mmCIF file of N, CA and C in Angstrom:
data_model
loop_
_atom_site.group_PDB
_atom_site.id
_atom_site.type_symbol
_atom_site.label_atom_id
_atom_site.label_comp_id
_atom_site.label_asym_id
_atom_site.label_seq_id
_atom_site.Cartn_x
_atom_site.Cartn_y
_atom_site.Cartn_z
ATOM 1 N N UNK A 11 -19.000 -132.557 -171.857
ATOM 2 C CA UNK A 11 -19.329 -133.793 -171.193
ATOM 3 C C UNK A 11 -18.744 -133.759 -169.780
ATOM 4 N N UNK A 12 -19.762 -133.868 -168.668
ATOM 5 C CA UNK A 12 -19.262 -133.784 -167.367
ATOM 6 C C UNK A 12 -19.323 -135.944 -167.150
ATOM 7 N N UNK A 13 -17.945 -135.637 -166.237
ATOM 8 C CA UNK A 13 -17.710 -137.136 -165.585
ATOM 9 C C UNK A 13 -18.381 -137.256 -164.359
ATOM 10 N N UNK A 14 -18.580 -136.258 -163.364
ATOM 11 C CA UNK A 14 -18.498 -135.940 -162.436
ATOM 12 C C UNK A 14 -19.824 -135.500 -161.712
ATOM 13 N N UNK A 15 -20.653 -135.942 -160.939
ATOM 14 C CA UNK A 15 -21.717 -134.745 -160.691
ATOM 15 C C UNK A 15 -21.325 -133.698 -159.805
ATOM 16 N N UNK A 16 -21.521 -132.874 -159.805
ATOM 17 C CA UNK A 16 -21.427 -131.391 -159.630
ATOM 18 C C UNK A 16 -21.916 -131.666 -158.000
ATOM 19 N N UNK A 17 -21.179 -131.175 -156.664
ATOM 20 C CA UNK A 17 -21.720 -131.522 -155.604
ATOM 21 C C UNK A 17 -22.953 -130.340 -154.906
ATOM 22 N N UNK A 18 -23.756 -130.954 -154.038
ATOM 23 C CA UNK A 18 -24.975 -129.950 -153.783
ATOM 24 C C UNK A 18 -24.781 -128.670 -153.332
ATOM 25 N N UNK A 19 -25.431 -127.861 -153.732
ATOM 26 C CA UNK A 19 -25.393 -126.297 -152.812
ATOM 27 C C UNK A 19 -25.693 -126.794 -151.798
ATOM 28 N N UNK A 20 -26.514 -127.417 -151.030
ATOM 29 C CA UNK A 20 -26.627 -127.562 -149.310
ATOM 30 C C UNK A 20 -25.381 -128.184 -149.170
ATOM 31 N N UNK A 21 -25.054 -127.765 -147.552
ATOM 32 C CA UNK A 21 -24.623 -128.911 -146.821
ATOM 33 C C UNK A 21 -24.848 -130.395 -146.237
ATOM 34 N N UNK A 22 -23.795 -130.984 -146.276
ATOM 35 C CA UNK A 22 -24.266 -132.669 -145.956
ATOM 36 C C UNK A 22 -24.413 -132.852 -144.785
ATOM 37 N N UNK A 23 -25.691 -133.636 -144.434
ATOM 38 C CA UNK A 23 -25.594 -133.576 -142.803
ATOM 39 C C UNK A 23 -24.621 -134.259 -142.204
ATOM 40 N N UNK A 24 -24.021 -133.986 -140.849
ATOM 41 C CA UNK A 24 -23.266 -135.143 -140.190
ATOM 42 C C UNK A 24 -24.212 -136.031 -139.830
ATOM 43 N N UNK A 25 -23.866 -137.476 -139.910
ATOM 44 C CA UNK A 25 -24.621 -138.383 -139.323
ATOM 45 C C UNK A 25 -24.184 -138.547 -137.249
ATOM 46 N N UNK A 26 -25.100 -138.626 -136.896
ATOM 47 C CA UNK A 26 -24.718 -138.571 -135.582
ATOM 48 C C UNK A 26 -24.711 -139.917 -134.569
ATOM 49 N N UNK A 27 -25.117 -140.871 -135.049
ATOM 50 C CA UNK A 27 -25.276 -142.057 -134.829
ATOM 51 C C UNK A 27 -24.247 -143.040 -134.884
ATOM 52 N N UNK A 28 -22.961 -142.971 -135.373
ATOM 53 C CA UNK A 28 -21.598 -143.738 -135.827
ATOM 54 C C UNK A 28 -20.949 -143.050 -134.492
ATOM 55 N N UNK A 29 -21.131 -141.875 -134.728
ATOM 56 C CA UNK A 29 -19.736 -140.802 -133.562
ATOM 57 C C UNK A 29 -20.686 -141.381 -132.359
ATOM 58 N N UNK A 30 -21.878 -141.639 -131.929
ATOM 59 C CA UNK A 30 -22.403 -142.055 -130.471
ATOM 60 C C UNK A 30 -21.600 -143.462 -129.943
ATOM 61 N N UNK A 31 -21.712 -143.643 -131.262
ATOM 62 C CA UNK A 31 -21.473 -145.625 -131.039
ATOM 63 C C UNK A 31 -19.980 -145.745 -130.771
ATOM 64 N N UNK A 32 -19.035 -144.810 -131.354
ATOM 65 C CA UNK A 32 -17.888 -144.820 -131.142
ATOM 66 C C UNK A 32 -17.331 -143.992 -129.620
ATOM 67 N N UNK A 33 -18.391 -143.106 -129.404
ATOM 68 C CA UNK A 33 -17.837 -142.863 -128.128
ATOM 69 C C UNK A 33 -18.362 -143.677 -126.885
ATOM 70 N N UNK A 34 -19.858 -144.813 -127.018
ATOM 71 C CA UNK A 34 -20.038 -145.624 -126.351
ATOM 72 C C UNK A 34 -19.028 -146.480 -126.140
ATOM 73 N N UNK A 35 -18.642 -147.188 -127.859
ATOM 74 C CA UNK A 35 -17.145 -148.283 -127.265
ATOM 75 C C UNK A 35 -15.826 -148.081 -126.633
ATOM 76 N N UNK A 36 -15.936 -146.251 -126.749
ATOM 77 C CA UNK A 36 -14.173 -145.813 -125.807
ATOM 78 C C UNK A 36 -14.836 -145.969 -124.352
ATOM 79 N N UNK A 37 -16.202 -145.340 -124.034
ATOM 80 C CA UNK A 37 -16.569 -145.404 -122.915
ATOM 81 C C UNK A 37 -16.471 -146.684 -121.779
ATOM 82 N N UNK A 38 -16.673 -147.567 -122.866
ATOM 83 C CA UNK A 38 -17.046 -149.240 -122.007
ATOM 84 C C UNK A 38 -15.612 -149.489 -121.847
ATOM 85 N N UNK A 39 -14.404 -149.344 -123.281
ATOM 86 C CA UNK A 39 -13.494 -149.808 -123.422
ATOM 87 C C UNK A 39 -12.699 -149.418 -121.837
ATOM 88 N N UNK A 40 -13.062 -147.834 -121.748
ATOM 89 C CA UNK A 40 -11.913 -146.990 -120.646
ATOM 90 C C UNK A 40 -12.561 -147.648 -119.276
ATOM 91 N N UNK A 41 -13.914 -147.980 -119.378
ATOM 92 C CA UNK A 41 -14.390 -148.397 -117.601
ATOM 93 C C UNK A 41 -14.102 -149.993 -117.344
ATOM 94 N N UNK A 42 -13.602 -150.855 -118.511
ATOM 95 C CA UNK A 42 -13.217 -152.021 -118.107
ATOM 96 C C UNK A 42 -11.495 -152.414 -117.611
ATOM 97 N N UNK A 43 -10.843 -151.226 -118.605
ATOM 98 C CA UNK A 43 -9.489 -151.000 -118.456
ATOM 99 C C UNK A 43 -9.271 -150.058 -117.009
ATOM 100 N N UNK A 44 -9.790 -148.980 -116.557
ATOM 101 C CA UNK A 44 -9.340 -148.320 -115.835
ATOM 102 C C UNK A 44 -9.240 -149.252 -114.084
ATOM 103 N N UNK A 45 -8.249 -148.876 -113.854
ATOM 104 C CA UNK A 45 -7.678 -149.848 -112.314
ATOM 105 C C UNK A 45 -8.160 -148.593 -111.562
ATOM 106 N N UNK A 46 -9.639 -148.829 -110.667
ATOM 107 C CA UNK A 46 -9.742 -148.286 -109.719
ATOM 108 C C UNK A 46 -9.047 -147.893 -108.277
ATOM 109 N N UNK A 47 -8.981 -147.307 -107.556
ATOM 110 C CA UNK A 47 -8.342 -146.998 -105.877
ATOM 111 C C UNK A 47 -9.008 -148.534 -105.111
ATOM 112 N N UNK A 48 -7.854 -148.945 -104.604
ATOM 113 C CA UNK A 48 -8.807 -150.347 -103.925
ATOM 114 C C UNK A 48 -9.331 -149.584 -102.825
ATOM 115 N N UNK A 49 -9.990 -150.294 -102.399
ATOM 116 C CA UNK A 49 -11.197 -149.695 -101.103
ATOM 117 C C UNK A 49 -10.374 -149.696 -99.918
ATOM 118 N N UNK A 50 -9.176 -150.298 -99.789
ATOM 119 C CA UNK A 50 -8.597 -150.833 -98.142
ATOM 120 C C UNK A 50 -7.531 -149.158 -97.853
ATOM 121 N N UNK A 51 -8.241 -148.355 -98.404
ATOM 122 C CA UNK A 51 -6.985 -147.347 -98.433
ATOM 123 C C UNK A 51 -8.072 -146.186 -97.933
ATOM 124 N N UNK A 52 -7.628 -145.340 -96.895
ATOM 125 C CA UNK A 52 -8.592 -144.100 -96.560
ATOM 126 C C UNK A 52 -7.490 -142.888 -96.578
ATOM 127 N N UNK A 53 -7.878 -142.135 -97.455
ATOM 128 C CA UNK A 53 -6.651 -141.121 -97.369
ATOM 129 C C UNK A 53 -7.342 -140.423 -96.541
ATOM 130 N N UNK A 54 -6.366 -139.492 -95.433
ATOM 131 C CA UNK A 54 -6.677 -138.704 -94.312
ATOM 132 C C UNK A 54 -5.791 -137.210 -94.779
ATOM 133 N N UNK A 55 -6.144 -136.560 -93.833
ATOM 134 C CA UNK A 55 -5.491 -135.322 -93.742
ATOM 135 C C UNK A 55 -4.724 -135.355 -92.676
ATOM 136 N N UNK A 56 -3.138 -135.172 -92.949
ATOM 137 C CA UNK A 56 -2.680 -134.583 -91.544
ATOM 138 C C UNK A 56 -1.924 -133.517 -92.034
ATOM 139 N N UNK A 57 -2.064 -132.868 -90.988
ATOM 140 C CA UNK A 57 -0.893 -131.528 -91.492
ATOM 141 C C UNK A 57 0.044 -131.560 -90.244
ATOM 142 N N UNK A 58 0.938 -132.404 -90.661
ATOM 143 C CA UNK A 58 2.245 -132.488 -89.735
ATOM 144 C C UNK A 58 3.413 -131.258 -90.534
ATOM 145 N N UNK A 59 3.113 -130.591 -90.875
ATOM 146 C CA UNK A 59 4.123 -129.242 -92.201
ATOM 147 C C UNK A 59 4.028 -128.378 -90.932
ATOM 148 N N UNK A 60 3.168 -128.095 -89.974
ATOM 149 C CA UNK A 60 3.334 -126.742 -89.416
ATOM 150 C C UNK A 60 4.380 -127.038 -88.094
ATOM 151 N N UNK A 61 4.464 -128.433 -87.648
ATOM 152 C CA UNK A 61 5.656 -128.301 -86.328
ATOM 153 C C UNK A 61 7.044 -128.963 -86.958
ATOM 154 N N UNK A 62 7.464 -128.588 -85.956
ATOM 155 C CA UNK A 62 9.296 -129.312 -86.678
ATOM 156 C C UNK A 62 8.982 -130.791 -85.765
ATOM 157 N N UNK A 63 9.733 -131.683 -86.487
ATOM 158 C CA UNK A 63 10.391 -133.241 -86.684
ATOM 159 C C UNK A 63 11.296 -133.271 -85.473
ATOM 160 N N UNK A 64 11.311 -131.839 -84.305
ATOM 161 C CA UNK A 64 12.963 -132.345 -83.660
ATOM 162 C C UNK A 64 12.238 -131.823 -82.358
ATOM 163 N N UNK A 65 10.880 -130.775 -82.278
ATOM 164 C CA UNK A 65 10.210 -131.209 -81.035
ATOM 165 C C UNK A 65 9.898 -131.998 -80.295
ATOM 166 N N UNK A 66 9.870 -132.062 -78.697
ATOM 167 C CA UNK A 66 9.216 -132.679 -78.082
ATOM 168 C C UNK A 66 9.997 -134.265 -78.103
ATOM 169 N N UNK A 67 9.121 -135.587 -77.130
ATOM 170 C CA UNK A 67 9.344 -136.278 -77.281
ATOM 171 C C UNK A 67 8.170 -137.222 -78.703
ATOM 172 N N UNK A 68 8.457 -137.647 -79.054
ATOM 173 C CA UNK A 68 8.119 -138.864 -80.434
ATOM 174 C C UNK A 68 6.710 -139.423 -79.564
ATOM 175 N N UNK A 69 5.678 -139.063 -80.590
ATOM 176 C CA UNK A 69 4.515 -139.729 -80.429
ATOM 177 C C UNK A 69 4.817 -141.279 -79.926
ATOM 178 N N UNK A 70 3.867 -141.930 -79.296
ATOM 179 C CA UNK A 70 3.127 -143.342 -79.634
ATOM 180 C C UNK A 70 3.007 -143.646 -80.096
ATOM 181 N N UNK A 71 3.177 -144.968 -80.925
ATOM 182 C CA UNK A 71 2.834 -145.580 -82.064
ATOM 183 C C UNK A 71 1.528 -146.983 -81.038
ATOM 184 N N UNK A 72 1.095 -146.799 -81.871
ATOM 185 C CA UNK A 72 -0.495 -148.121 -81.657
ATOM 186 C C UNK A 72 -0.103 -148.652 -83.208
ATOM 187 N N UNK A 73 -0.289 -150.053 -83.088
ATOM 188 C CA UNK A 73 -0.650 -151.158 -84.422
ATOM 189 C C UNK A 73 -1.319 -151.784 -84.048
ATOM 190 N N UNK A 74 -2.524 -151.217 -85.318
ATOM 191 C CA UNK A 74 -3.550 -152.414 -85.495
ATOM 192 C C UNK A 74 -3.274 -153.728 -86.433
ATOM 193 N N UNK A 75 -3.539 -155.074 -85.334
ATOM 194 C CA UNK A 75 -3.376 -156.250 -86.099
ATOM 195 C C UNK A 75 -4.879 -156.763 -87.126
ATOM 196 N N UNK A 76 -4.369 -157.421 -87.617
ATOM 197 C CA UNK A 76 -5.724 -158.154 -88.323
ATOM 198 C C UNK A 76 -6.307 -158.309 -87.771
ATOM 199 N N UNK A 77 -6.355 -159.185 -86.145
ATOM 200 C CA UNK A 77 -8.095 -159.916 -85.963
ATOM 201 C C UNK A 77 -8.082 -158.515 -84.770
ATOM 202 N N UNK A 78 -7.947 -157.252 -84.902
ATOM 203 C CA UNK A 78 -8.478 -155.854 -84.672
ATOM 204 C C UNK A 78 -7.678 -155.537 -83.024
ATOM 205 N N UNK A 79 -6.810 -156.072 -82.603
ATOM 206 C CA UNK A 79 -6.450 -155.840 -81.564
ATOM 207 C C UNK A 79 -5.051 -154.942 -81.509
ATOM 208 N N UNK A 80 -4.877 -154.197 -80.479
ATOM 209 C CA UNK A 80 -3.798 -153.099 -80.988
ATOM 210 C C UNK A 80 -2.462 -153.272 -79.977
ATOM 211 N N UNK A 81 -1.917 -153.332 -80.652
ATOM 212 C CA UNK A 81 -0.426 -153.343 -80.381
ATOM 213 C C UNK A 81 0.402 -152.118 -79.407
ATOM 214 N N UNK A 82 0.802 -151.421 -78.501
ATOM 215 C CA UNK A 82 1.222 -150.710 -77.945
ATOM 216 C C UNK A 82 2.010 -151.232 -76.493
ATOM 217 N N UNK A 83 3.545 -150.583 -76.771
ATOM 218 C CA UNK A 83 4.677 -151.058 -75.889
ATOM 219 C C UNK A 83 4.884 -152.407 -75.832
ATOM 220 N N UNK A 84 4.716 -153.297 -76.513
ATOM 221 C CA UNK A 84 5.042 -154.400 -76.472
ATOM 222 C C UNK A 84 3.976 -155.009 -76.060
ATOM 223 N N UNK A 85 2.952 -155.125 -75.817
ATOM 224 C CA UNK A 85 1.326 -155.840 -75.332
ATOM 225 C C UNK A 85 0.622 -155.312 -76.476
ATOM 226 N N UNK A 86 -0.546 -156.304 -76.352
ATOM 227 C CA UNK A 86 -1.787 -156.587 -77.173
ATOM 228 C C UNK A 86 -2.721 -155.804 -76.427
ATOM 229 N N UNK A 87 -3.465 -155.146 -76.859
ATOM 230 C CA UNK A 87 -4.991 -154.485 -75.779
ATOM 231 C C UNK A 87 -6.200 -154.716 -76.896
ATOM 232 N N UNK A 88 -7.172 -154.914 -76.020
ATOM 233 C CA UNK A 88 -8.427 -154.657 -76.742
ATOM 234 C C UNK A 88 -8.953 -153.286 -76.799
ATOM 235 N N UNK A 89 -9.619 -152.948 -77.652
ATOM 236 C CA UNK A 89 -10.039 -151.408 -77.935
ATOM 237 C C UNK A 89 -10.337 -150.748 -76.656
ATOM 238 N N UNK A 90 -11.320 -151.716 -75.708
ATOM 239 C CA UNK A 90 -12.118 -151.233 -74.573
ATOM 240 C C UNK A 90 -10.804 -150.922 -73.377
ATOM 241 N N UNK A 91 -10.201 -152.041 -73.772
ATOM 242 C CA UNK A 91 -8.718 -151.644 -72.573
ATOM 243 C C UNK A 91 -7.703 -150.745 -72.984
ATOM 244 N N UNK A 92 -7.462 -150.549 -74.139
ATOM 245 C CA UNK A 92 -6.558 -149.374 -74.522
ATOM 246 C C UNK A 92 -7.338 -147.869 -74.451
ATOM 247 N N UNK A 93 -8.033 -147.361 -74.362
ATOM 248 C CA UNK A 93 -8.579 -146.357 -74.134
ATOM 249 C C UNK A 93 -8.378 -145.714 -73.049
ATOM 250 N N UNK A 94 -8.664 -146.638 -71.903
ATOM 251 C CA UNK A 94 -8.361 -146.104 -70.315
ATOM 252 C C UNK A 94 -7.083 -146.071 -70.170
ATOM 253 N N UNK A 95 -6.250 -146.778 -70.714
ATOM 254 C CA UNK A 95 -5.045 -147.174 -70.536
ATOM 255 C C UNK A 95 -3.960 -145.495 -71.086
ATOM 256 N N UNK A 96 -4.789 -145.487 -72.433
ATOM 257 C CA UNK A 96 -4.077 -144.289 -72.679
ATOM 258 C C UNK A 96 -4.352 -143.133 -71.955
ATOM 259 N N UNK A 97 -5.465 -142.745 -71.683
ATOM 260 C CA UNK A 97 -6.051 -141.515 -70.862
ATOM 261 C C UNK A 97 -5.032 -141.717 -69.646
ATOM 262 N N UNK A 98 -5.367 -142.875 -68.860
ATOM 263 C CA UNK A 98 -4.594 -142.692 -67.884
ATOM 264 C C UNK A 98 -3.066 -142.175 -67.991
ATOM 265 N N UNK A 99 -2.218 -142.037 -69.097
ATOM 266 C CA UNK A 99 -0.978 -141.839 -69.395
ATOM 267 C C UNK A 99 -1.002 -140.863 -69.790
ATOM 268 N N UNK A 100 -1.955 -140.064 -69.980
ATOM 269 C CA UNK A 100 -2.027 -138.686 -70.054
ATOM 270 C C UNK A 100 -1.705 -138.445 -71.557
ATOM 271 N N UNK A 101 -1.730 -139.063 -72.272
ATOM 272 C CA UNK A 101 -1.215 -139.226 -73.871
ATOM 273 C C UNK A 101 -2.778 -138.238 -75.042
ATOM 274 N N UNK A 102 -2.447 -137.665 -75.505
ATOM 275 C CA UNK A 102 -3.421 -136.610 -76.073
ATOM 276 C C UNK A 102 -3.291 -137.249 -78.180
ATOM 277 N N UNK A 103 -2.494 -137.280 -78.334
ATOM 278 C CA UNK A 103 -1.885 -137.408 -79.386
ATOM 279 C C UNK A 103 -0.558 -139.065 -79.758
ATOM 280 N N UNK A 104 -1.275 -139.927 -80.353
ATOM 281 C CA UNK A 104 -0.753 -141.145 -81.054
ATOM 282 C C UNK A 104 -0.583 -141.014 -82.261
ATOM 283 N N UNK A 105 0.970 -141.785 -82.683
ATOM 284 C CA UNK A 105 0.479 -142.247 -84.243
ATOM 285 C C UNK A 105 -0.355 -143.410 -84.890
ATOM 286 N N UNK A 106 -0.943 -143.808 -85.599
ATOM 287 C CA UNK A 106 -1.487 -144.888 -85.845
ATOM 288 C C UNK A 106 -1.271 -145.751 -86.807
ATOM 289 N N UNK A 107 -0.792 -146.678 -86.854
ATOM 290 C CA UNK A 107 -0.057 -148.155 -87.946
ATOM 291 C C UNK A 107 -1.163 -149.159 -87.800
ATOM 292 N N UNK A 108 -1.246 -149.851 -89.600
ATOM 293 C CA UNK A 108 -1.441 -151.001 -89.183
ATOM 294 C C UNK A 108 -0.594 -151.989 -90.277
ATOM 295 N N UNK A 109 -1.182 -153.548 -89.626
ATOM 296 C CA UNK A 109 -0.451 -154.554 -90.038
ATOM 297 C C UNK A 109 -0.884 -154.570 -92.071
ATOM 298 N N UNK A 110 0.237 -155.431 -92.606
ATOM 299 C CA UNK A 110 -0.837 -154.893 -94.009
ATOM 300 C C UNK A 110 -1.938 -156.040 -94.251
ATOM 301 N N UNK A 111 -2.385 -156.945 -92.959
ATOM 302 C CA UNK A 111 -3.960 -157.868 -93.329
ATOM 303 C C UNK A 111 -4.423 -157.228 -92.435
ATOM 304 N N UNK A 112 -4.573 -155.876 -91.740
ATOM 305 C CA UNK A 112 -5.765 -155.463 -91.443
ATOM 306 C C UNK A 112 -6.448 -155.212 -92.138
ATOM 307 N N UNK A 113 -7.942 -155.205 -91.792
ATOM 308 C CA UNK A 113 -9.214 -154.554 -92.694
ATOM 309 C C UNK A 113 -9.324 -153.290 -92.336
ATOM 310 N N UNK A 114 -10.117 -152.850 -93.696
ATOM 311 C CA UNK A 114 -10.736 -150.969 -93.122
ATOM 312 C C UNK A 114 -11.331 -151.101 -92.232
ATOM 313 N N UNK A 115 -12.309 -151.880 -92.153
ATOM 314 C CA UNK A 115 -13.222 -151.992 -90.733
ATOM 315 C C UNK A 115 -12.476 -151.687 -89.190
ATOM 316 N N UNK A 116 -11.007 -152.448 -89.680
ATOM 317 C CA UNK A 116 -10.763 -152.561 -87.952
ATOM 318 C C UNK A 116 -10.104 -151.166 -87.674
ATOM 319 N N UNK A 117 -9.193 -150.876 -88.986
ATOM 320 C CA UNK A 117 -8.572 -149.496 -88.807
ATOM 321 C C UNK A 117 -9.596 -148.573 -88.084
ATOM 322 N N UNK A 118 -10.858 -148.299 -89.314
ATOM 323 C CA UNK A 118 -11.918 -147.014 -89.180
ATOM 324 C C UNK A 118 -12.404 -147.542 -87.741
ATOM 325 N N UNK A 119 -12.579 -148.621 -86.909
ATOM 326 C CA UNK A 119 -13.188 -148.598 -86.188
ATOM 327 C C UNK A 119 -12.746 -148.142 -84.682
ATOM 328 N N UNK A 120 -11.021 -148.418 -84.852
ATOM 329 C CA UNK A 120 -9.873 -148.109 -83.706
ATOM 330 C C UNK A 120 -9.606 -146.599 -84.026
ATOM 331 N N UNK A 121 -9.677 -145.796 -85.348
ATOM 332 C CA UNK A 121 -9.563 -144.246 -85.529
ATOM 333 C C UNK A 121 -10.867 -143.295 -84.636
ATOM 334 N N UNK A 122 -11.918 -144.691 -85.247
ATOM 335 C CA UNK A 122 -13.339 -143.206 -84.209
ATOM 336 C C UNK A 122 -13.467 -143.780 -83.240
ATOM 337 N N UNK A 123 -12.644 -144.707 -82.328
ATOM 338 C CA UNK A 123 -12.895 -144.445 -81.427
ATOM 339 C C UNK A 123 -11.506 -143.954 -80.204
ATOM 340 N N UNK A 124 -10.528 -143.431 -80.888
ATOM 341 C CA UNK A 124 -9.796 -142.538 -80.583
ATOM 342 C C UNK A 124 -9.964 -141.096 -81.094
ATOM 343 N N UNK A 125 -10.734 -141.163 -81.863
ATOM 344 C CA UNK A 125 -11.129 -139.453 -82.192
ATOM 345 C C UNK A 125 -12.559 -139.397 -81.220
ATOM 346 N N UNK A 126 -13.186 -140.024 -80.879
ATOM 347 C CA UNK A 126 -14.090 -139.990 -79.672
ATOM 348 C C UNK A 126 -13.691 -139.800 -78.562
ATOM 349 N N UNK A 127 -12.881 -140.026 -78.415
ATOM 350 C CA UNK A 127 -12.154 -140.518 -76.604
ATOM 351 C C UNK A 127 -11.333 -139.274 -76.387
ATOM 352 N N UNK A 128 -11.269 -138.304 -77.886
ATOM 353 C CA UNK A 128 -10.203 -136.884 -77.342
ATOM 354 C C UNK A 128 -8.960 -137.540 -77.275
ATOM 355 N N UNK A 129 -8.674 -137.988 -78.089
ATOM 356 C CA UNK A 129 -7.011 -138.508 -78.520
ATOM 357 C C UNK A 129 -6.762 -138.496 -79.753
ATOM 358 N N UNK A 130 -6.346 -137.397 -80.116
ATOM 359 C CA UNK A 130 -5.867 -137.163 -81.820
ATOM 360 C C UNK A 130 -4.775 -138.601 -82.506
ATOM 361 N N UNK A 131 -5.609 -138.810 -83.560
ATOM 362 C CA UNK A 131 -4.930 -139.913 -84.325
ATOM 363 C C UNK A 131 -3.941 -139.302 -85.922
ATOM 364 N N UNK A 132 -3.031 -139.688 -85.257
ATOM 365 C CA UNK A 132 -1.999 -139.395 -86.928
ATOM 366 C C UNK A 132 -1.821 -140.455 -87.347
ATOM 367 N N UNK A 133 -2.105 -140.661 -88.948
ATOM 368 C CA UNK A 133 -2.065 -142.217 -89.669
ATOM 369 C C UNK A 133 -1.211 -141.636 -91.093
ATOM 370 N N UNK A 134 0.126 -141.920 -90.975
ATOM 371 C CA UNK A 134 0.640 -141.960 -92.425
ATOM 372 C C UNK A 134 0.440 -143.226 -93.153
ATOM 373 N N UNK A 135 -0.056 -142.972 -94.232
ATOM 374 C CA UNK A 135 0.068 -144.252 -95.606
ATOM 375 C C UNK A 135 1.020 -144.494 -95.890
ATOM 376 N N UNK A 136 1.500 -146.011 -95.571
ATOM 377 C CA UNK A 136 2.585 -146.616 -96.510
ATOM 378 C C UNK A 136 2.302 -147.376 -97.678
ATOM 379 N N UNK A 137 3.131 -147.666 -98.360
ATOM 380 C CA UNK A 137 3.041 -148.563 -99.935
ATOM 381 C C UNK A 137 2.796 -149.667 -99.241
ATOM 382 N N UNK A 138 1.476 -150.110 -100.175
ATOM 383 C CA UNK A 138 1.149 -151.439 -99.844
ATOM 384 C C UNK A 138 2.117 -152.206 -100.730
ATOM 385 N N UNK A 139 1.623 -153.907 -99.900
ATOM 386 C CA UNK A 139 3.020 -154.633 -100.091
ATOM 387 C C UNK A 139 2.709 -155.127 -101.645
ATOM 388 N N UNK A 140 3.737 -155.651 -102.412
ATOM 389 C CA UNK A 140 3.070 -156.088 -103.315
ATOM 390 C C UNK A 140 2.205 -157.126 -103.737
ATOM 391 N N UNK A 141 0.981 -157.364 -104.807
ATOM 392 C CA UNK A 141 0.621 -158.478 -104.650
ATOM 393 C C UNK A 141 1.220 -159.074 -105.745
#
């Protein structure tokens, strides 16, 4: 007397329809959880590694404010007036800061047009502030 039925010579199929559904709900689960890069951040390249820190005299610093106007030596300039201003000073190479309520807009828009004008822009990222 068997209790038991005897299991098939074939194999059982996998069902494939449970494992879809389960990797749909990690899928949705991971794209509602995952904390994207906020947009206000442009990572750049600089390769400041190849000169030493004790050359020369210390770049320029320019800060861009929020409503897009830039900060240098203690005055405010508008884009159109800081341009001549720097050429005329013979300045090749600035660093570039901004305030932390600037927009990307005003940054990207004060970077190309110092990478237009033949004035190399260096922009280190700082930690944004907290919210």
């Amino acid at each position: 007397m068997q209790l038991v039925d005897p299991r098939p010579s074939r194999p059982i199929p996998i069902r494939i329809t449970p494992l879809i559904d389960v990797v749909f709900i990690l899928l949705v689960f991971f794209m509602l959880t995952t904390r994207l890069l906020p947009l206000d951040y442009l990572e750049l390249a600089n390769e400041t590694s190849q000169r030493s820190s004790t050359e020369g005299d210390p770049l320029p610093e320019l800060r861009v404010a929020a409503n897009g106007t830039i900060r240098w030596q203690d005055n405010d300039y508008g884009l159109s007036e800081l341009l001549p201003t720097l050429k005329a000073q013979g300045l090749t190479k600035v660093n570039l800061a901004t305030t932390p309520e600037t927009s990307l807009a005003h940054f990207t828009r004060t970077l190309s047009a110092l990478d237009n004008a033949g004035i190399e822009p260096h922009w280190k990222r700082t930690d944004a502030p907290d919210s």
